[in-house]
XYZ file of C-alpha atoms in Angstrom:
391
model
C 176.083 -37.628 -23.462
C 175.061 -34.069 -22.616
C 174.743 -31.286 -25.183
C 177.929 -29.752 -23.796
C 179.896 -32.942 -24.406
C 178.481 -33.373 -27.903
C 179.351 -29.787 -28.817
C 182.894 -30.184 -27.467
C 183.334 -33.435 -29.401
C 182.164 -31.757 -32.631
C 184.638 -28.928 -32.004
C 187.417 -31.464 -31.474
C 186.473 -33.252 -34.700
C 186.564 -29.931 -36.534
C 190.061 -29.264 -35.216
C 191.299 -32.695 -36.215
C 190.020 -32.048 -39.720
C 191.647 -28.588 -39.798
C 194.898 -30.113 -38.571
C 195.082 -32.745 -41.310
C 192.601 -31.845 -44.032
C 192.897 -28.098 -44.667
C 196.108 -28.053 -46.656
C 198.338 -27.997 -43.564
C 197.492 -24.287 -43.389
C 199.198 -23.951 -40.011
C 202.675 -24.716 -41.328
C 204.879 -21.717 -42.064
C 207.412 -23.339 -44.375
C 205.805 -22.171 -47.628
C 208.485 -19.713 -48.752
C 209.742 -18.738 -52.194
C 210.081 -21.933 -54.266
C 213.400 -23.193 -55.686
C 214.746 -20.796 -58.294
C 217.642 -20.142 -60.605
C 218.707 -16.833 -62.052
C 217.397 -16.263 -65.570
C 219.563 -15.194 -68.466
C 218.774 -12.597 -69.612
C 216.838 -10.888 -66.825
C 213.355 -9.715 -67.908
C 212.243 -6.097 -67.575
C 210.031 -5.163 -64.617
C 207.876 -2.152 -63.769
C 206.967 -1.574 -60.125
C 203.535 -0.004 -59.525
C 202.882 1.605 -56.123
C 199.412 3.059 -55.405
C 199.823 5.668 -52.678
C 197.192 7.756 -50.927
C 198.352 9.872 -47.973
C 201.434 7.732 -47.347
C 203.978 10.409 -46.384
C 204.452 8.818 -42.954
C 205.748 5.506 -44.327
C 207.369 6.462 -47.648
C 210.740 7.491 -46.134
C 211.209 3.847 -45.082
C 209.498 1.949 -47.884
C 210.267 3.872 -51.091
C 214.088 3.963 -50.723
C 214.031 0.171 -50.360
C 212.356 -0.111 -53.780
C 214.674 2.375 -55.418
C 217.669 0.455 -54.044
C 216.726 -2.890 -55.584
C 219.748 -4.852 -56.767
C 218.147 -6.030 -59.984
C 220.347 -7.005 -62.960
C 217.697 -6.271 -65.581
C 215.777 -3.130 -66.518
C 213.452 -1.955 -63.750
C 211.504 1.222 -63.076
C 209.181 2.437 -60.320
C 205.814 4.119 -60.940
C 204.266 5.670 -57.846
C 200.649 6.752 -58.332
C 199.677 9.612 -56.021
C 195.993 8.907 -55.549
C 194.629 12.275 -54.452
C 196.880 12.607 -51.412
C 196.601 15.644 -49.153
C 199.867 15.112 -47.256
C 202.387 15.749 -50.028
C 202.939 12.078 -50.895
C 203.896 12.780 -54.516
C 206.253 15.624 -53.672
C 207.935 13.560 -50.956
C 208.383 10.634 -53.360
C 210.251 12.879 -55.816
C 212.426 14.270 -53.028
C 213.310 10.765 -51.846
C 214.232 9.720 -55.379
C 216.474 12.785 -55.776
C 218.097 12.085 -52.419
C 218.602 8.311 -52.689
C 218.917 7.705 -56.429
C 218.606 4.128 -57.627
C 215.869 2.902 -59.956
C 214.116 5.559 -62.079
C 210.937 6.916 -60.477
C 207.866 8.313 -62.210
C 205.106 9.912 -60.113
C 201.656 9.993 -61.671
C 198.170 11.041 -60.609
C 195.018 9.395 -61.961
C 192.333 11.791 -60.781
C 189.237 10.653 -58.930
C 187.972 7.143 -59.717
C 184.814 6.827 -61.788
C 181.769 4.906 -60.611
C 182.399 1.186 -60.431
C 186.074 1.473 -59.444
C 187.726 1.317 -56.045
C 190.235 4.096 -55.569
C 193.192 1.761 -55.151
C 192.473 -0.221 -58.313
C 191.920 2.966 -60.296
C 195.388 4.039 -59.156
C 196.801 0.618 -60.109
C 195.187 0.926 -63.544
C 196.851 4.290 -64.055
C 200.213 2.893 -62.969
C 199.936 -0.104 -65.290
C 199.012 2.270 -68.110
C 202.186 4.283 -67.501
C 204.240 1.092 -67.302
C 202.811 -0.326 -70.523
C 204.865 2.150 -72.564
C 207.996 0.340 -71.300
C 206.637 -3.059 -72.438
C 207.719 -4.875 -69.261
C 207.556 -8.643 -68.956
C 206.556 -8.415 -65.301
C 204.699 -5.979 -63.058
C 205.382 -5.777 -59.342
C 202.297 -4.463 -57.545
C 203.321 -3.408 -54.054
C 201.763 -1.196 -51.404
C 203.328 2.048 -50.251
C 203.930 0.717 -46.738
C 206.001 -2.288 -47.866
C 209.788 -2.279 -47.430
C 211.746 -4.707 -49.605
C 215.143 -6.257 -48.979
C 217.699 -5.285 -51.680
C 217.354 -8.645 -53.463
C 213.555 -8.905 -53.143
C 212.717 -8.162 -56.782
C 215.555 -10.364 -57.996
C 214.296 -13.354 -56.005
C 210.658 -12.830 -57.001
C 211.479 -12.748 -60.710
C 213.786 -15.768 -60.449
C 211.027 -17.737 -58.668
C 208.431 -16.760 -61.276
C 210.645 -17.644 -64.237
C 211.932 -20.902 -62.749
C 208.501 -22.151 -61.677
C 206.582 -20.831 -64.675
C 204.239 -18.818 -62.431
C 202.071 -15.961 -63.677
C 201.678 -14.634 -60.138
C 204.200 -14.871 -57.328
C 202.929 -13.213 -54.160
C 204.390 -12.957 -50.679
C 202.401 -12.242 -47.533
C 204.428 -9.352 -46.119
C 205.556 -9.703 -42.532
C 203.344 -7.203 -40.717
C 204.671 -5.030 -37.923
C 204.383 -6.614 -34.470
C 205.646 -4.324 -31.720
C 202.803 -3.142 -29.489
C 200.883 -5.463 -27.185
C 197.756 -5.312 -29.327
C 199.765 -6.004 -32.486
C 201.208 -9.113 -30.811
C 197.713 -10.290 -29.934
C 195.986 -9.587 -33.263
C 198.482 -9.473 -36.161
C 199.875 -13.050 -36.189
C 196.298 -14.304 -35.904
C 195.340 -12.219 -38.954
C 197.843 -14.118 -41.103
C 196.901 -17.434 -39.424
C 193.204 -16.939 -40.263
C 194.048 -15.888 -43.828
C 196.088 -19.043 -44.318
C 193.226 -21.084 -42.886
C 190.859 -19.627 -45.494
C 193.383 -19.876 -48.345
C 195.923 -22.626 -47.578
C 199.116 -21.584 -49.327
C 199.911 -25.103 -50.528
C 196.578 -25.323 -52.325
C 197.019 -21.917 -53.951
C 200.224 -23.071 -55.637
C 198.976 -26.518 -56.614
C 198.161 -27.040 -60.290
C 194.498 -27.897 -60.744
C 193.468 -26.460 -57.372
C 190.564 -24.024 -57.358
C 191.947 -22.172 -54.338
C 193.231 -18.775 -55.462
C 194.652 -15.957 -53.371
C 197.423 -13.391 -53.275
C 198.696 -10.862 -50.738
C 198.259 -7.361 -52.086
C 201.395 -5.930 -50.528
C 203.666 -7.919 -52.840
C 202.355 -9.345 -56.127
C 204.660 -10.061 -59.059
C 202.399 -10.410 -62.087
C 203.397 -11.450 -65.602
C 202.276 -8.668 -67.918
C 200.922 -11.066 -70.547
C 198.792 -12.787 -67.894
C 197.527 -9.391 -66.700
C 196.316 -8.587 -70.201
C 194.746 -12.026 -70.639
C 192.916 -11.749 -67.302
C 192.021 -8.073 -67.908
C 193.767 -6.884 -64.754
C 192.775 -4.583 -63.146
C 189.559 -3.921 -65.121
C 188.134 -7.369 -64.352
C 188.423 -6.762 -60.594
C 187.747 -3.009 -60.556
C 184.993 -3.263 -57.906
C 186.862 -5.624 -55.586
C 187.582 -4.335 -52.097
C 189.700 -7.445 -51.429
C 191.585 -6.920 -54.658
C 194.466 -9.331 -54.076
C 192.262 -12.422 -53.838
C 190.156 -11.214 -56.770
C 193.302 -10.724 -58.877
C 194.513 -14.259 -58.187
C 191.101 -15.697 -59.053
C 191.001 -13.776 -62.319
C 194.448 -15.047 -63.323
C 193.591 -18.643 -62.416
C 190.317 -18.364 -64.322
C 192.241 -17.873 -67.583
C 194.608 -20.761 -66.889
C 197.361 -18.841 -65.097
C 199.554 -20.341 -62.385
C 199.596 -18.666 -58.970
C 201.979 -19.047 -56.035
C 201.522 -17.563 -52.548
C 203.735 -17.891 -49.494
C 205.092 -16.149 -46.432
C 207.540 -13.327 -46.918
C 211.301 -13.302 -46.845
C 212.627 -9.746 -46.879
C 209.222 -8.115 -47.482
C 207.954 -6.193 -44.443
C 205.086 -3.831 -43.745
C 206.197 -0.718 -41.879
C 202.696 0.527 -41.148
C 202.072 0.703 -37.380
C 198.839 -0.320 -35.669
C 199.572 0.985 -32.159
C 195.962 1.262 -30.910
C 193.178 -1.323 -30.750
C 191.038 0.979 -32.910
C 193.637 0.874 -35.705
C 193.617 -2.928 -35.763
C 189.832 -2.995 -35.518
C 189.541 -0.811 -38.633
C 192.112 -2.920 -40.499
C 189.956 -6.034 -40.089
C 186.417 -4.665 -40.060
C 186.805 -2.475 -43.157
C 186.709 -5.518 -45.466
C 185.515 -8.473 -43.361
C 181.919 -8.340 -44.615
C 183.116 -7.859 -48.198
C 185.012 -11.138 -47.752
C 181.604 -12.718 -47.029
C 180.185 -11.164 -50.222
C 177.801 -9.071 -48.101
C 175.735 -12.182 -47.417
C 173.746 -12.429 -44.149
C 173.715 -16.214 -44.566
C 177.518 -16.381 -44.832
C 177.786 -13.989 -41.899
C 175.612 -16.232 -39.727
C 177.587 -19.286 -40.778
C 180.902 -17.549 -40.072
C 179.809 -16.447 -36.600
C 178.544 -19.941 -35.805
C 181.717 -21.518 -37.176
C 184.031 -19.214 -35.210
C 182.058 -19.930 -32.045
C 182.115 -23.695 -32.549
C 185.777 -23.941 -33.512
C 187.403 -21.306 -31.309
C 185.067 -20.508 -28.419
C 183.577 -23.892 -27.555
C 186.855 -25.506 -26.360
C 187.584 -23.054 -23.489
C 183.881 -22.797 -22.636
C 183.625 -26.600 -22.461
C 186.655 -26.752 -20.169
C 185.316 -24.035 -17.840
C 181.733 -25.333 -17.804
C 182.885 -28.928 -17.465
C 185.077 -28.110 -14.483
C 182.237 -26.196 -12.847
C 179.772 -29.064 -13.390
C 182.186 -31.910 -12.748
C 181.654 -33.099 -16.346
C 184.896 -34.942 -17.110
C 184.082 -35.868 -20.746
C 183.343 -32.213 -21.552
C 186.620 -31.131 -19.973
C 188.558 -33.810 -21.850
C 187.049 -33.031 -25.267
C 187.325 -29.264 -24.777
C 190.918 -29.482 -23.554
C 191.907 -31.730 -26.468
C 190.395 -29.310 -28.994
C 192.069 -26.360 -27.263
C 195.396 -28.197 -27.310
C 195.183 -28.880 -31.063
C 194.209 -25.249 -31.669
C 197.144 -24.028 -29.602
C 199.570 -26.343 -31.369
C 198.535 -25.134 -34.823
C 199.107 -21.517 -33.805
C 202.630 -22.031 -32.453
C 204.379 -22.034 -35.886
C 202.886 -18.633 -36.756
C 204.012 -17.170 -33.437
C 207.499 -18.498 -34.095
C 207.472 -16.960 -37.577
C 206.620 -13.616 -35.969
C 209.152 -14.222 -33.177
C 206.499 -13.857 -30.495
C 206.267 -15.572 -27.074
C 204.512 -18.929 -27.221
C 202.347 -18.152 -24.196
C 200.174 -16.182 -26.636
C 199.071 -19.426 -28.310
C 196.457 -20.455 -25.696
C 194.939 -16.949 -25.998
C 193.831 -17.611 -29.573
C 190.161 -18.107 -28.522
C 190.129 -14.561 -27.122
C 191.647 -13.199 -30.329
C 189.131 -15.168 -32.388
C 186.324 -13.618 -30.323
C 187.699 -10.176 -31.214
C 187.676 -11.146 -34.896
C 184.092 -12.365 -34.531
C 183.112 -8.951 -33.147
C 185.031 -7.166 -35.918
C 183.221 -9.221 -38.556
C 179.826 -8.422 -37.064
C 180.786 -4.744 -36.834
C 181.809 -4.815 -40.503
C 178.298 -6.008 -41.399
C 176.699 -3.386 -39.140
C 178.717 -0.620 -40.804
C 177.719 -1.943 -44.211
C 174.013 -1.782 -43.433
C 174.418 1.652 -41.918
C 175.693 2.791 -45.293
C 179.301 3.262 -44.235
C 180.654 0.223 -46.059
C 184.262 -0.752 -46.633
C 186.888 1.958 -46.464
C 190.313 2.569 -47.941
C 192.263 5.753 -47.255
C 189.282 7.991 -46.648
C 187.005 6.449 -49.278
C 184.056 4.262 -48.418
C 182.215 1.819 -50.651
C 178.672 1.174 -49.491
C 177.910 -1.494 -52.102
C 179.650 -3.109 -55.083
C 179.962 -0.555 -57.855
C 179.073 2.405 -55.680
C 180.699 5.767 -56.242
C 183.341 6.252 -53.519
C 182.375 8.735 -50.836
C 185.132 11.004 -49.593
C 185.465 10.941 -45.831
């Protein structure tokens, strides 16, 4: 057989393994586990790090304040050096909407060795500690919660005995570029961290979705959260690993009633969302970068290339193997498109989207070596432990 046929066959074998051997990552039925309402309801403190979030707070913050939670709950919004009046707006929204008590704090600039977001989370947890809550809900400022969101999270954690219950928020999908890129973002995340494995006792796979993490306060102290992960750019995965490392139980699934309201209307916005932390995900390793690029090319790009090249050369085996791999790939993407209520004709375009992600990952490495590093709300981190640069 020719090299083209062999490569297409290897790609097909990889897809058959992904289909059956990677924790059924492509299925979208991992939702909040069975739960019953506890009696009594434990106390919860909600910690919201917020840096220049005035554009999204009018939608997200009222949804937190309006939580229908039977127990004691309080919201702590940490204004992390905002320049757009985030803290002032938060107080105005609380006065206007009422609901759960709101405290607005400000931690000052992060010291060396801390990311800005985790320094803000640390300040929020410190404020919450005075209330001695049983649970902490760590949620981003762009996340809107259904009225029963906190109630269902706590019930799931108590019923299942989980130290972490995290939901991957449903990201906004409205523009054409969002339709092309956003569902694939969640699909690729699930491929790296199959949700079923995360929640399985004894599994080493650990992950969480930073937009919605319910964390048992005792487990946070045992795992030294957030101090133990203070340098992590991808803080949600690092948090889950730290909790699992001390024997905690972690659950992760797709969201029900937890939605991101942050828009990504332009390609550049989506590019920054992915590239800002892609190389950090690879631990800034050139070897892992090379392996990732090769793997993305073999798994996602080879199938359509084999079909096109095989048709041009009259190579039927190459066409057959490439088409079979492309078909399996397309089939695994369909459930995610359905979850996001998107047209299924987007599924065969996954190789193009994967190529964009390949370019974003390479660009993330290029920015790292140019000294620009990962970024979060105007701060960049050129290396682990570096002092954040304001930009």
